Short mmCIF file of C-alpha atoms in Angstrom, two decimals:
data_model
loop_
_atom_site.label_atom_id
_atom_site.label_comp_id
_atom_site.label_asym_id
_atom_site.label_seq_id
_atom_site.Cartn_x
_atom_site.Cartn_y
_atom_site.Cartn_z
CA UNK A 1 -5.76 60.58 -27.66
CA UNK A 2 -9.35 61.63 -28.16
CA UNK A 3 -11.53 58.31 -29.60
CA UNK A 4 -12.78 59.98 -32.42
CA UNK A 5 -9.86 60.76 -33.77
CA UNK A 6 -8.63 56.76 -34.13
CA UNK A 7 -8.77 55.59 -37.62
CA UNK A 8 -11.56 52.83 -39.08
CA UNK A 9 -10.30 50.06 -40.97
CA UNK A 10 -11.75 50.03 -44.20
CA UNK A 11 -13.36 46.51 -43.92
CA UNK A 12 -15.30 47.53 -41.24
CA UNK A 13 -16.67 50.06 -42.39
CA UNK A 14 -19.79 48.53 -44.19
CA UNK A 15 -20.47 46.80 -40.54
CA UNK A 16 -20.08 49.77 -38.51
CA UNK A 17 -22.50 51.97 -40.51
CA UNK A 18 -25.07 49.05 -40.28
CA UNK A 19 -25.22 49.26 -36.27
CA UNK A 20 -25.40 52.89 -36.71
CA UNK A 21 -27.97 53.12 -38.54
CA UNK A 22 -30.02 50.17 -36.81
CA UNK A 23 -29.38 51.74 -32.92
CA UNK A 24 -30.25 55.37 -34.60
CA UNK A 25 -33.57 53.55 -35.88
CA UNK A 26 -34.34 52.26 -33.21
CA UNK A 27 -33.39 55.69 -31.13
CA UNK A 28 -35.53 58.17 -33.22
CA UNK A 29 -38.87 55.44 -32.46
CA UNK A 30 -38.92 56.14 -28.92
CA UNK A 31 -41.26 58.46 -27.20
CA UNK A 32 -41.41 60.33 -24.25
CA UNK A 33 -44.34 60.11 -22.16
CA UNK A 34 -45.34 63.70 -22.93
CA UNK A 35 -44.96 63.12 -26.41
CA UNK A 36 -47.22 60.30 -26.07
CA UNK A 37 -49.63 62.08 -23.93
CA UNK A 38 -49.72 65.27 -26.78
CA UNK A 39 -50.12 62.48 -29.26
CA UNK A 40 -53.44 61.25 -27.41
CA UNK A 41 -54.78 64.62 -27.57
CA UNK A 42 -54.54 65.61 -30.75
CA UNK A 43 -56.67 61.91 -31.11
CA UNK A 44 -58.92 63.46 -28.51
CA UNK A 45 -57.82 60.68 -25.60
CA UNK A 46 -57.71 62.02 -22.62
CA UNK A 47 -54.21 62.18 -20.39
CA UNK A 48 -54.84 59.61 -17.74
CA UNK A 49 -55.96 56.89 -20.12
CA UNK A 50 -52.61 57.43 -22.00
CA UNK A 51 -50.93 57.41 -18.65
CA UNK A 52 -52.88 54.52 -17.80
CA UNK A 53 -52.03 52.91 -21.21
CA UNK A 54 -48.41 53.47 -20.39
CA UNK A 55 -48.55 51.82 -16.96
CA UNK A 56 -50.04 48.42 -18.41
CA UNK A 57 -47.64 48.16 -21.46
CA UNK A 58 -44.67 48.44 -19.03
CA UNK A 59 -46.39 46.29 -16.54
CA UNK A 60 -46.83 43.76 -19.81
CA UNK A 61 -43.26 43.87 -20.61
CA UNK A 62 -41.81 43.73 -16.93
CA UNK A 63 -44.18 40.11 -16.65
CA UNK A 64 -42.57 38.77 -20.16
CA UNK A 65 -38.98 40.24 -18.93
CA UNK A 66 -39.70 37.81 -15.60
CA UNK A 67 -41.09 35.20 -17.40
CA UNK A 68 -38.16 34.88 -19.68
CA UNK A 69 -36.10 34.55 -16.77
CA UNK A 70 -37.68 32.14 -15.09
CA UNK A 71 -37.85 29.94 -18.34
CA UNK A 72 -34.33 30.55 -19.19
CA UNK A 73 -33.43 29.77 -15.36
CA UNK A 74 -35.52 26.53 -15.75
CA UNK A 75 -33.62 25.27 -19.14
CA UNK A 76 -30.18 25.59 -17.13
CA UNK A 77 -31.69 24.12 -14.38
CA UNK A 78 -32.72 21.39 -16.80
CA UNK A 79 -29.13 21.15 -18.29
CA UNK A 80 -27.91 21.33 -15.18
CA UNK A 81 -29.50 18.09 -13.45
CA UNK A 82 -29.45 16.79 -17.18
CA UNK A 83 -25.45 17.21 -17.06
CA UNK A 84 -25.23 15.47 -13.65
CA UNK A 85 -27.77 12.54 -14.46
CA UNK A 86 -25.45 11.93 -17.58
CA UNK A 87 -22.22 11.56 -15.62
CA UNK A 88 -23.80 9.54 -12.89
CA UNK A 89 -25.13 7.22 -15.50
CA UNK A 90 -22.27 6.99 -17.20
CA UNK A 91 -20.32 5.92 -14.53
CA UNK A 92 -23.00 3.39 -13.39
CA UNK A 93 -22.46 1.71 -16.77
CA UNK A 94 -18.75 1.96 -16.45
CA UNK A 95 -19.22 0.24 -13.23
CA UNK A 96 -21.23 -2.72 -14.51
CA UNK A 97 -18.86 -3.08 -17.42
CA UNK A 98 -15.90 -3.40 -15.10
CA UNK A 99 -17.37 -5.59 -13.00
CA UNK A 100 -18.95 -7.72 -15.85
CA UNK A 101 -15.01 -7.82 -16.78
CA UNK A 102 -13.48 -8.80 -13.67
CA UNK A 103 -15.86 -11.41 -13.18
CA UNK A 104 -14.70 -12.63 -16.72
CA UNK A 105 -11.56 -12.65 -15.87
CA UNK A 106 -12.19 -15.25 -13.12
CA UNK A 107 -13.97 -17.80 -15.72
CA UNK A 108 -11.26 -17.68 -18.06
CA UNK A 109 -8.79 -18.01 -15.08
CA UNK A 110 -10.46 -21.49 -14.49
CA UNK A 111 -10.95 -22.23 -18.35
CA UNK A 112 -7.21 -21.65 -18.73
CA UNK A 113 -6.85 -23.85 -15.73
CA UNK A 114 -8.45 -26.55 -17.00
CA UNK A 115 -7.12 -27.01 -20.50
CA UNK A 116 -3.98 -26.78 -18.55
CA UNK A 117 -4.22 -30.34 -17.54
CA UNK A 118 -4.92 -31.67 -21.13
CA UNK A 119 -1.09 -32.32 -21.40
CA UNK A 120 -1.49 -34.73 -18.36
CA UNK A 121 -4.63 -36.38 -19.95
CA UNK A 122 -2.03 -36.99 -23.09
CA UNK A 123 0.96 -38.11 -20.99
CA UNK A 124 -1.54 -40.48 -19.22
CA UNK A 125 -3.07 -41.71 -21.86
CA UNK A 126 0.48 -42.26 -24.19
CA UNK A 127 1.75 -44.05 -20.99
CA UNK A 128 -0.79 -46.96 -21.08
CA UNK A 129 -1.95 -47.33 -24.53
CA UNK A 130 -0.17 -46.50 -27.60
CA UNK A 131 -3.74 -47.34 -29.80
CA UNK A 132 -5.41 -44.26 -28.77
CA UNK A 133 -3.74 -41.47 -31.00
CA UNK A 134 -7.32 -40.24 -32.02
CA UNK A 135 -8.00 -39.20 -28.40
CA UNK A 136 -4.98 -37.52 -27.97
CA UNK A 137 -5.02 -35.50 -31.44
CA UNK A 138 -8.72 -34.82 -29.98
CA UNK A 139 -7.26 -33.42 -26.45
CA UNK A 140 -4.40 -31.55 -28.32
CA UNK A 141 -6.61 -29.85 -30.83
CA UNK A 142 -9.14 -28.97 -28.37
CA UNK A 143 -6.55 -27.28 -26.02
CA UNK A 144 -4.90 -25.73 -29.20
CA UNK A 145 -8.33 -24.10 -30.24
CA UNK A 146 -8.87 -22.52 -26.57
CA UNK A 147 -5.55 -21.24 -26.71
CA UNK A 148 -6.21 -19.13 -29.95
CA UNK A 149 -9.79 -18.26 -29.08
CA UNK A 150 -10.13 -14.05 -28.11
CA UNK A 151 -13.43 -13.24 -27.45
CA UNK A 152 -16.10 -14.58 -25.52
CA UNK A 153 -17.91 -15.86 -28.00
CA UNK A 154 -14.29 -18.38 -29.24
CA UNK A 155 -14.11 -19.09 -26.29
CA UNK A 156 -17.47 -20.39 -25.76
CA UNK A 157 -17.01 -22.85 -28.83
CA UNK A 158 -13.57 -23.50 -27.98
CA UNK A 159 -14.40 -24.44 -24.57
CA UNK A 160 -17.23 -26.94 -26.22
CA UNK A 161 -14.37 -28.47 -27.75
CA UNK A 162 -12.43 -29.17 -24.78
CA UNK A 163 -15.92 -30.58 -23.17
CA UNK A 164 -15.93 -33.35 -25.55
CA UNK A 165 -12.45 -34.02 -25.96
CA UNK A 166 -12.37 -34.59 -21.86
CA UNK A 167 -15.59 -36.91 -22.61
CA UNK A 168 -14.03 -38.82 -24.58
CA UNK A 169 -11.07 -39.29 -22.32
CA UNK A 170 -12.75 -40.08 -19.24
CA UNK A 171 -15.53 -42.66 -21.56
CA UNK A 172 -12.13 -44.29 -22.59
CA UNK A 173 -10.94 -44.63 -18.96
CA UNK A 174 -14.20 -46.39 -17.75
CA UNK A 175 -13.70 -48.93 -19.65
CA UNK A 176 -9.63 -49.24 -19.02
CA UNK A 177 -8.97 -50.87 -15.98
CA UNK A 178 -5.51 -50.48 -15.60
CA UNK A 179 -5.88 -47.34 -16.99
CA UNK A 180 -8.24 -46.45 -13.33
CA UNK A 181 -6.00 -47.92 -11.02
CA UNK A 182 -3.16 -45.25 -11.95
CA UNK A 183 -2.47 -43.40 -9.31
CA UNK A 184 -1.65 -40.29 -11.44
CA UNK A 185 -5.47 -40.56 -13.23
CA UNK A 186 -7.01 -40.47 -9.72
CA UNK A 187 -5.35 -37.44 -9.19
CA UNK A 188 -6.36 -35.97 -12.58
CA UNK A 189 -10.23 -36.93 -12.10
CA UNK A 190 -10.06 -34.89 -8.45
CA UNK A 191 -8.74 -31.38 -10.60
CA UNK A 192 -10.66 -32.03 -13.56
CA UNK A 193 -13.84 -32.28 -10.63
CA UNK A 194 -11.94 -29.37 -8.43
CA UNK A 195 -11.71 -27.20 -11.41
CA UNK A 196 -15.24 -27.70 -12.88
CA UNK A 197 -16.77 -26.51 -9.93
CA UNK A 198 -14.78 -23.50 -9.64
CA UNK A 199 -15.79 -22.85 -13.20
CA UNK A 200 -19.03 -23.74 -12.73
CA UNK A 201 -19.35 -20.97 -9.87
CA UNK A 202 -17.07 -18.17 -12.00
CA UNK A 203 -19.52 -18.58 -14.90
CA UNK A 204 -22.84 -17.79 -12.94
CA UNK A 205 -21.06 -15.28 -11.40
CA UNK A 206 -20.28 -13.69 -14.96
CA UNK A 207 -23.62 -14.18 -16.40
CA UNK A 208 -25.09 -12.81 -12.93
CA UNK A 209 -22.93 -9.45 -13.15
CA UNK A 210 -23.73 -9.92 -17.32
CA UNK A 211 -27.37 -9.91 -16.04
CA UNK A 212 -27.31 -6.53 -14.06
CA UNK A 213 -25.51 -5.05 -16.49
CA UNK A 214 -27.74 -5.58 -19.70
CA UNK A 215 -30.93 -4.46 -17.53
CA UNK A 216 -28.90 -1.04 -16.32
CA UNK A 217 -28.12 -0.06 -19.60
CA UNK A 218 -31.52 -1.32 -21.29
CA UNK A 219 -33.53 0.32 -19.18
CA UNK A 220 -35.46 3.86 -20.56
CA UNK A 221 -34.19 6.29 -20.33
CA UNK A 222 -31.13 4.92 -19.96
CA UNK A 223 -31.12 3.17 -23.03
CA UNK A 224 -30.64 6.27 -25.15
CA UNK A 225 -27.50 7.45 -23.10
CA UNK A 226 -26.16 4.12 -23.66
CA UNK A 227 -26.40 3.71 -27.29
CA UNK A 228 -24.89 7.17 -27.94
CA UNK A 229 -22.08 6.35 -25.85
CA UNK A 230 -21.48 2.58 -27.17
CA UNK A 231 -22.58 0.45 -24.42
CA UNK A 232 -23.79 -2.66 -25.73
CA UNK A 233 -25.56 -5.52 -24.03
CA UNK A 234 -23.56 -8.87 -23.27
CA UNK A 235 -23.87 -12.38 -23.86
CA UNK A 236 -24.21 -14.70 -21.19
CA UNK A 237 -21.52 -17.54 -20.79
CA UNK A 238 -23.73 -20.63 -21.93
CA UNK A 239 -21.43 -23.41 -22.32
CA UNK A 240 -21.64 -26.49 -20.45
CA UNK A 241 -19.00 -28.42 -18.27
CA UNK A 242 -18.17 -32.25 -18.74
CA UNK A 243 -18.90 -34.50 -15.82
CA UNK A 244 -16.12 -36.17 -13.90
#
């Protein structure tokens, strides 16, 4: 079925005679080089400076065709290594942050650990005084605030809590001498002492991985990425542990 013969949608019709009439524009402007050279004489130009003329314009337009090329090469080579910075940075901040959470992990591992033994401090402390309910509403509170603290940031107060309420225990022990000579307090004082030192080792572990990961992603120009993609910095695990 011959082409011409196909019908045109109405719609398109407005379109199609626009194109037309633009590529027949821009059909009728060009020139043949004879043209151009009869043109020249008629202006009294000799041929070979038309020629010449000719030679210098397509010469002209070859150079901006190049150059065009070579810029738009250079732009998607720019995308290009833009693109694969991008991904490798993002996954170097992925990499901190999952690091920066496993290492949390490990603190509140010991933190859990250690208001796991307040129940001991109360049984102890029920079994040889009955005087000291302040203490153990302290203990229970303290352990009861941990327990319902979810973020860092809880925790870190909760934990302060906990600090004191243990100080307060062991500054009520010191001066209980039967109280000392319990076998089952010994025993506490050696995991409160155990478990402080783990702690104390999880939490500069934390705030060292905390550390690497605030300078990767606050560090030009990897700031920029990081803000548009919602890294934020992290605070550094600044509580204090009681002394056994």
């Amino acid at each position: 079925m011959n082409k011409l013969n196909r019908g045109v949608p109405e719609k398109i019709m407005p379109e199609v005679l626009e194109i037309a009439s633009r590529n027949y524009a821009n059909h009728s402007q060009t020139y043949s080089d004879s043209e151009l050279i009869q043109a020249g004489a008629e202006a009294q130009i000799p041929a070979e400076f038309i020629q010449q003329a000719i030679q210098e314009v397509r010469s002209r337009q070859n150079r901006r065709q190049k150059q065009r090329k070579i810029l738009a090469t250079i732009g998607a080579s720019i995308l290009a290594v833009s693109a694969i910075w991008s991904i490798w940075t993002y996954n170097s901040f992925s990499r901190h942050a999952s690091v920066v959470q496993a290492k949390w992990a490990q603190v509140e591992n010991q933190l859990q650990r250690r208001a796991d033994l307040i129940p001991n401090l109360v049984r102890v402390t029920q079994a040889y005084t009955e005087h000291e309910k302040e203490i153990v509403s302290l203990l229970q509170q303290s352990r009861q605030a941990y327990l319902q603290a979810d973020t860092p940031d809880k925790k870190a107060a909760a934990v302060e809590q906990v600090n004191d309420a243990i100080k307060r225990f062991q500054d009520y022990a010191a001066n209980n001498s039967q109280l000392q000579s319990s076998e089952l307090f010994t025993n506490l004082q050696y995991e409160i002492a155990g478990t402080e030192n783990r702690l104390a080792v999880e939490r500069m572990r934390y705030n060292q991985a905390v550390q690497r990961y605030n300078q990767t992603i606050q560090q030009f120009p990897n700031s920029v990425l990081a803000q548009g993609l919602g890294f934020e910095a992290q605070s550094f695990f600044q509580t204090a542990t009681t002394e056994p």
